[in-house]
Amino acid sequence: MNSFARNAASAAQTISSQASRDSQPSQGSQPSQASQPSQGSQPSQASQPSQGSQPSQLSQGSQASQTVAAPGPQATPAQAMQVSSTSPAVRPRPLLLLGLDGTRWSIAAEPGVGTNLQRLAREGSWHQMTMEVPTISAPGWGSILTGTTHAEHGLRDNSCVGGRTWNCPDFLSQAFYEDQRTTTFAAAGWPVLVDPSGLGPIIHPRMEQQYAGLHNVIVRDGETYGYQRIDAEIADIAAAKLRSPEAFDVGFVYFCDVDDAGHVYGLQGEEYRAAIRRVDAHVGHLIEVISARDEDWLVVLTTDHGHRDEGGHGGDSPRERESWVVAWAPSGNIPDWPEIIEPWELAGLMLAARRA
């Protein structure tokens, strides 16, 4: 029996016992309140944290606090129980992370290539990020999405063998555990990130929340059907979700067309730039939909690694390790983040910006 059920049973028993008495309950007696899950220390914003001082993570099993109100003489079981949250009056700002796999900023910044990305960087903020080695997607996204280092999440390659991601909740899960009203959304065409039937996934499925309509996961297979096609489908699904009245509170949308082009054609020809233009158009579409909502959204964009000029990554060269972060908001409410961000710091920075 979980804590919520135990509290419900306790409340019902209390009501029954109170009804059998003639006297009123004591005004000072209140049942104990379940403790909030630990938020962990905030990551350093000035320099890379030492090996022994990584920011702590919320455990996957943590639950938001639940309180049982002291029932009066006329209380009903429904009135006796009330689920509390971190802030009943004010909801944190909505957040969307856009993952652009294998996108080298120096090429996206060329005239006529990443026009939307360039605009978002001008209107928002741009930050340098250097990825850990090996510069492979599963370890890279593992650090970005969960706020942990390679040593902590245990991912060494895209097979995810030996990974400990079940003990490293992604930032969507962390947001939900902080406040169980939070609705989350993830859409990706790379199954390792989202498909529970295959390798990974790095994004926790949280089936109970999916059944309750609090967590929506869109799984597509770009490895089989091609990322140019699947990225377009992912963008359309995400845009439709953002146009709906309820949308979501925290989301992650992933594109892999650019990385795929880098592997196939290298970075020196037109094919890689054409892929950036396609993904840039998807980004522009989502930004347009978000701007129409008239809400204080925070949109963050990043990539998991760079590429060698001839295409490919995994090593420790500067070109392979280079990454970047762009933070943008339609309201202009941009968080004050350091110029250099470590991969494992981003999740904590985003969640802190929601609460600010």
Coordinates of C-alpha atoms in Angstrom, one line a residue:
M1 CA 0.0 0.0 0.0
N2 CA 1.5 3.4 -1.0
S3 CA 1.6 6.4 1.3
F4 CA -1.4 8.0 -0.5
A5 CA -3.6 4.9 0.2
R6 CA -2.4 4.7 3.8
N7 CA -3.3 8.4 4.4
A8 CA -6.7 7.8 2.8
A9 CA -7.4 4.8 5.1
S10 CA -6.2 6.8 8.1
A11 CA -8.5 9.7 7.2
A12 CA -11.5 7.4 6.8
Q13 CA -10.8 5.8 10.2
T14 CA -10.4 9.2 11.8
I15 CA -13.7 10.3 10.5
S16 CA -15.5 7.2 11.7
S17 CA -14.0 7.5 15.2
Q18 CA -14.9 11.2 15.4
A19 CA -18.5 10.6 14.4
S20 CA -18.9 8.2 17.3
R21 CA -18.0 10.8 19.8
D22 CA -20.1 13.6 21.3
S23 CA -17.3 16.0 21.8
Q24 CA -15.6 18.2 19.1
P25 CA -12.1 17.3 18.0
S26 CA -9.2 19.2 19.4
Q27 CA -8.4 22.4 17.5
G28 CA -4.7 21.8 17.8
S29 CA -4.4 18.3 16.6
Q30 CA -3.3 17.9 13.0
P31 CA -2.0 14.7 11.3
S32 CA 1.6 14.7 10.2
Q33 CA 2.4 15.8 6.7
A34 CA 4.4 13.6 4.4
S35 CA 7.7 15.1 3.5
Q36 CA 8.5 16.6 0.1
P37 CA 11.0 14.7 -2.0
S38 CA 14.5 16.1 -1.8
Q39 CA 15.3 18.7 -4.5
G40 CA 19.0 18.1 -4.4
S41 CA 21.6 20.7 -4.6
Q42 CA 21.6 23.2 -7.5
P43 CA 24.4 22.7 -10.0
S44 CA 27.2 25.2 -10.1
Q45 CA 26.7 27.9 -12.7
A46 CA 30.3 29.2 -12.7
S47 CA 32.4 26.1 -13.4
Q48 CA 32.3 22.4 -13.9
P49 CA 31.6 20.7 -10.6
S50 CA 34.2 18.5 -9.1
Q51 CA 33.9 14.8 -9.5
G52 CA 32.8 14.3 -6.0
S53 CA 30.1 17.0 -6.0
Q54 CA 27.6 16.2 -8.7
P55 CA 24.0 17.5 -8.1
S56 CA 21.8 15.0 -6.5
Q57 CA 18.9 13.5 -8.4
L58 CA 15.3 12.8 -7.3
S59 CA 14.7 9.1 -7.1
Q60 CA 12.2 7.7 -9.5
G61 CA 10.0 6.5 -6.7
S62 CA 9.7 9.8 -5.0
Q63 CA 6.2 11.2 -4.8
A64 CA 4.9 14.8 -4.2
S65 CA 3.7 15.4 -0.7
Q66 CA 0.2 14.4 0.4
T67 CA -1.6 15.8 3.4
V68 CA -4.7 14.7 5.2
A69 CA -6.8 17.5 6.5
A70 CA -8.1 17.2 10.1
P71 CA -11.8 16.4 9.6
G72 CA -14.4 18.4 11.5
P73 CA -17.6 16.8 12.8
Q74 CA -19.4 17.1 9.4
A75 CA -16.4 16.1 7.2
T76 CA -16.7 13.5 4.5
P77 CA -13.9 11.2 3.3
A78 CA -13.6 13.3 0.1
Q79 CA -13.2 16.5 2.2
A80 CA -10.8 14.9 4.6
M81 CA -8.2 14.2 1.9
Q82 CA -6.4 16.8 -0.1
V83 CA -3.3 16.3 -2.3
S84 CA -0.9 19.2 -1.8
S85 CA 1.7 20.5 -4.2
T86 CA 4.7 22.7 -4.1
S87 CA 2.6 25.8 -4.9
P88 CA -1.2 25.5 -4.9
A89 CA -1.6 29.2 -6.1
V90 CA 1.0 29.6 -8.7
R91 CA 1.9 27.1 -11.4
P92 CA 5.5 27.0 -12.7
R93 CA 6.1 28.4 -16.2
P94 CA 5.7 25.9 -19.1
L95 CA 8.9 24.5 -20.5
L96 CA 9.8 22.9 -23.9
L97 CA 13.2 21.4 -24.6
L98 CA 14.0 20.9 -28.3
G99 CA 16.8 18.3 -29.0
L100 CA 18.6 18.8 -32.4
D101 CA 20.9 15.8 -32.6
G102 CA 24.3 16.3 -34.2
T103 CA 23.8 20.0 -35.1
R104 CA 27.1 22.0 -35.4
W105 CA 26.3 25.6 -34.5
S106 CA 29.0 27.1 -36.8
I107 CA 27.2 25.7 -39.8
A108 CA 23.7 26.5 -38.5
A109 CA 24.9 30.1 -38.0
E110 CA 25.8 30.4 -41.7
P111 CA 23.6 32.9 -43.7
G112 CA 20.4 31.3 -44.9
V113 CA 20.9 28.0 -43.0
G114 CA 19.5 28.0 -39.5
T115 CA 17.5 31.3 -39.7
N116 CA 15.1 30.5 -36.9
L117 CA 17.9 29.2 -34.7
Q118 CA 19.8 32.4 -35.3
R119 CA 16.8 34.5 -34.4
L120 CA 16.2 32.6 -31.2
A121 CA 19.8 33.1 -30.2
R122 CA 19.7 36.8 -30.9
E123 CA 16.4 37.3 -29.0
G124 CA 17.3 35.0 -26.2
S125 CA 20.7 33.7 -24.9
W126 CA 23.4 31.4 -26.4
H127 CA 25.6 29.2 -24.2
Q128 CA 28.6 27.0 -24.9
M129 CA 28.5 23.4 -23.8
T130 CA 31.2 20.7 -24.1
M131 CA 30.2 17.1 -24.1
E132 CA 31.8 14.2 -22.2
V133 CA 33.6 11.4 -24.0
P134 CA 32.5 9.2 -25.7
T135 CA 30.6 11.7 -27.8
I136 CA 27.8 9.2 -28.6
S137 CA 24.1 10.0 -28.5
A138 CA 22.8 7.8 -25.7
P139 CA 25.4 9.0 -23.2
G140 CA 25.1 12.6 -24.3
W141 CA 21.3 12.7 -24.1
G142 CA 21.5 10.7 -20.9
S143 CA 23.4 13.5 -19.3
I144 CA 21.3 16.3 -20.8
L145 CA 17.9 14.8 -20.0
T146 CA 18.7 13.4 -16.5
G147 CA 21.2 15.8 -15.1
T148 CA 23.8 13.1 -14.4
T149 CA 27.3 12.4 -15.7
H150 CA 28.4 9.4 -17.7
A151 CA 29.7 7.8 -14.6
E152 CA 26.4 8.2 -12.9
H153 CA 24.0 7.1 -15.6
G154 CA 26.3 4.4 -16.8
L155 CA 25.6 4.8 -20.6
R156 CA 28.7 4.2 -22.7
D157 CA 27.1 3.6 -26.2
N158 CA 23.8 3.4 -27.9
S159 CA 23.2 -0.2 -26.8
C160 CA 22.5 1.1 -23.3
V161 CA 24.0 -2.1 -21.9
G162 CA 25.1 -1.4 -18.3
G163 CA 23.1 1.8 -18.1
R164 CA 21.5 2.8 -14.9
T165 CA 18.9 5.2 -16.3
W166 CA 16.1 3.7 -14.2
N167 CA 17.8 5.2 -11.2
C168 CA 18.3 8.6 -13.0
P169 CA 14.9 10.1 -13.7
D170 CA 14.6 12.4 -16.7
F171 CA 13.7 16.1 -16.2
L172 CA 10.1 15.4 -17.2
S173 CA 9.8 12.8 -14.4
Q174 CA 11.6 15.2 -12.0
A175 CA 9.1 17.9 -12.7
F176 CA 6.2 15.5 -12.1
Y177 CA 7.7 14.3 -8.8
E178 CA 8.0 17.9 -7.6
D179 CA 4.3 18.6 -8.4
Q180 CA 2.0 15.8 -9.4
R181 CA -0.3 18.2 -11.2
T182 CA 2.4 18.5 -13.9
T183 CA 1.6 17.2 -17.3
T184 CA 4.5 16.0 -19.5
F185 CA 5.1 15.2 -23.2
A186 CA 7.9 13.6 -25.1
A187 CA 8.1 12.9 -28.8
A188 CA 11.1 11.4 -30.6
G189 CA 11.9 9.3 -33.7
W190 CA 14.9 7.6 -32.1
P191 CA 13.5 4.7 -30.1
V192 CA 16.4 4.7 -27.6
L193 CA 15.0 7.8 -26.1
V194 CA 11.3 6.9 -25.7
D195 CA 10.5 3.3 -26.7
P196 CA 10.2 1.0 -23.6
S197 CA 10.1 -2.1 -25.8
G198 CA 13.7 -1.6 -27.0
L199 CA 17.0 -0.2 -25.8
G200 CA 16.7 2.3 -23.0
P201 CA 14.5 4.3 -22.8
I202 CA 16.1 7.4 -21.3
I203 CA 12.7 9.0 -20.9
H204 CA 10.9 7.0 -18.3
P205 CA 7.5 5.6 -19.6
R206 CA 5.7 6.2 -16.2
M207 CA 2.8 4.1 -17.4
E208 CA 0.6 5.0 -14.4
Q209 CA 0.8 8.7 -15.4
Q210 CA 0.2 7.8 -19.1
Y211 CA -3.0 6.0 -18.1
A212 CA -4.1 9.0 -16.0
G213 CA -3.4 11.4 -19.0
L214 CA -0.6 13.2 -17.2
H215 CA 2.3 11.8 -19.4
N216 CA 2.1 11.5 -23.2
V217 CA 4.9 9.7 -25.1
I218 CA 5.1 9.6 -28.9
V219 CA 7.3 6.9 -30.2
R220 CA 8.4 6.8 -33.9
D221 CA 11.2 4.8 -35.7
G222 CA 13.4 7.0 -37.8
E223 CA 16.0 4.2 -38.0
T224 CA 13.5 2.2 -40.1
Y225 CA 11.5 4.9 -42.0
G226 CA 14.1 7.7 -42.3
Y227 CA 14.5 10.7 -40.1
Q228 CA 13.5 13.3 -42.7
R229 CA 10.0 11.8 -42.8
I230 CA 9.8 11.0 -39.1
D231 CA 11.0 14.4 -38.0
A232 CA 8.2 16.0 -40.0
E233 CA 5.7 13.7 -38.4
I234 CA 7.1 14.4 -34.9
A235 CA 6.9 18.2 -35.6
D236 CA 3.3 17.9 -36.7
I237 CA 2.3 15.9 -33.6
A238 CA 4.0 18.3 -31.3
A239 CA 2.4 21.3 -33.0
A240 CA -1.0 19.8 -32.7
K241 CA -0.5 19.1 -29.0
L242 CA 0.7 22.7 -28.4
R243 CA -2.4 24.0 -30.2
S244 CA -4.7 22.1 -27.9
P245 CA -6.1 24.1 -25.0
E246 CA -4.4 21.9 -22.3
A247 CA -1.1 21.3 -24.1
F248 CA 1.4 20.3 -21.5
D249 CA 3.5 21.8 -18.7
V250 CA 7.0 20.3 -19.5
G251 CA 7.9 18.7 -22.9
F252 CA 10.8 17.3 -24.9
V253 CA 10.7 17.1 -28.7
Y254 CA 13.6 15.5 -30.6
F255 CA 14.8 15.7 -34.2
C256 CA 17.6 13.6 -35.8
D257 CA 17.5 14.5 -39.5
V258 CA 20.6 16.7 -39.2
D259 CA 22.7 14.0 -37.5
D260 CA 21.6 11.4 -40.0
A261 CA 22.7 13.7 -42.9
G262 CA 26.1 14.3 -41.2
H263 CA 26.7 10.6 -41.0
V264 CA 25.7 9.9 -44.6
Y265 CA 27.1 13.0 -46.4
G266 CA 29.6 14.7 -44.1
L267 CA 29.3 18.3 -43.1
Q268 CA 31.1 20.1 -46.0
G269 CA 28.4 19.7 -48.7
E270 CA 24.9 21.0 -49.2
E271 CA 23.1 17.9 -47.8
Y272 CA 24.0 18.7 -44.2
R273 CA 22.9 22.3 -44.6
A274 CA 19.6 21.2 -46.2
A275 CA 18.9 19.0 -43.2
I276 CA 19.5 21.9 -40.9
R277 CA 17.1 24.0 -42.9
R278 CA 14.4 21.3 -42.6
V279 CA 14.8 21.0 -38.8
D280 CA 15.0 24.8 -38.5
A281 CA 11.6 25.0 -40.2
H282 CA 10.2 22.5 -37.7
V283 CA 11.6 24.7 -34.9
G284 CA 10.1 27.8 -36.5
H285 CA 6.7 26.1 -36.7
L286 CA 6.7 25.1 -33.0
I287 CA 7.8 28.6 -32.0
E288 CA 5.0 30.1 -33.9
V289 CA 2.4 27.9 -32.2
I290 CA 3.9 28.6 -28.7
S291 CA 3.9 32.4 -29.4
A292 CA 0.2 32.2 -30.2
R293 CA -0.6 30.8 -26.7
D294 CA 0.2 34.1 -25.0
E295 CA 1.9 32.3 -22.0
D296 CA 5.3 32.7 -20.3
W297 CA 6.9 29.7 -22.0
L298 CA 10.6 28.9 -21.7
V299 CA 12.0 27.2 -24.8
V300 CA 15.5 25.6 -24.7
L301 CA 17.3 24.1 -27.6
T302 CA 20.5 22.0 -27.5
T303 CA 22.4 19.2 -29.2
D304 CA 24.2 16.1 -27.9
H305 CA 27.5 16.3 -29.8
G306 CA 29.1 17.8 -32.9
H307 CA 30.6 16.1 -36.0
R308 CA 33.9 15.7 -37.7
D309 CA 34.1 17.5 -41.0
E310 CA 33.9 14.2 -42.9
G311 CA 31.0 13.1 -40.7
G312 CA 30.9 11.0 -37.6
H313 CA 31.5 11.4 -33.9
G314 CA 32.3 9.4 -30.7
G315 CA 35.9 10.7 -30.1
D316 CA 37.4 13.5 -28.1
S317 CA 38.2 16.1 -30.8
P318 CA 36.9 19.6 -30.2
R319 CA 34.6 19.3 -33.2
E320 CA 33.0 16.1 -31.8
R321 CA 32.7 17.5 -28.2
E322 CA 31.2 20.9 -29.1
S323 CA 27.6 21.6 -28.1
W324 CA 25.5 24.6 -27.4
V325 CA 22.4 25.8 -25.6
V326 CA 19.9 28.4 -26.7
A327 CA 17.2 29.7 -24.2
W328 CA 14.3 31.7 -25.6
A329 CA 11.0 33.0 -24.3
P330 CA 8.2 34.8 -26.2
S331 CA 7.8 37.2 -23.3
G332 CA 11.6 37.9 -23.2
N333 CA 11.8 36.4 -19.7
I334 CA 15.2 34.8 -20.3
P335 CA 16.9 33.0 -17.3
D336 CA 20.3 34.3 -16.2
W337 CA 22.4 31.3 -17.0
P338 CA 26.2 31.1 -17.1
E339 CA 28.0 31.5 -20.5
I340 CA 29.3 27.9 -20.2
I341 CA 27.0 25.1 -19.1
E342 CA 27.9 21.6 -18.4
P343 CA 25.7 18.8 -19.9
W344 CA 24.6 17.5 -16.5
E345 CA 23.7 21.0 -15.3
L346 CA 21.1 21.8 -18.0
A347 CA 18.2 19.7 -16.5
G348 CA 18.6 21.4 -13.1
L349 CA 18.8 24.9 -14.7
M350 CA 15.6 24.3 -16.7
L351 CA 13.6 23.1 -13.7
A352 CA 14.9 26.0 -11.5
A353 CA 13.9 28.5 -14.2
R354 CA 10.4 27.1 -14.1
R355 CA 10.1 27.8 -10.4
A356 CA 11.7 31.2 -10.5

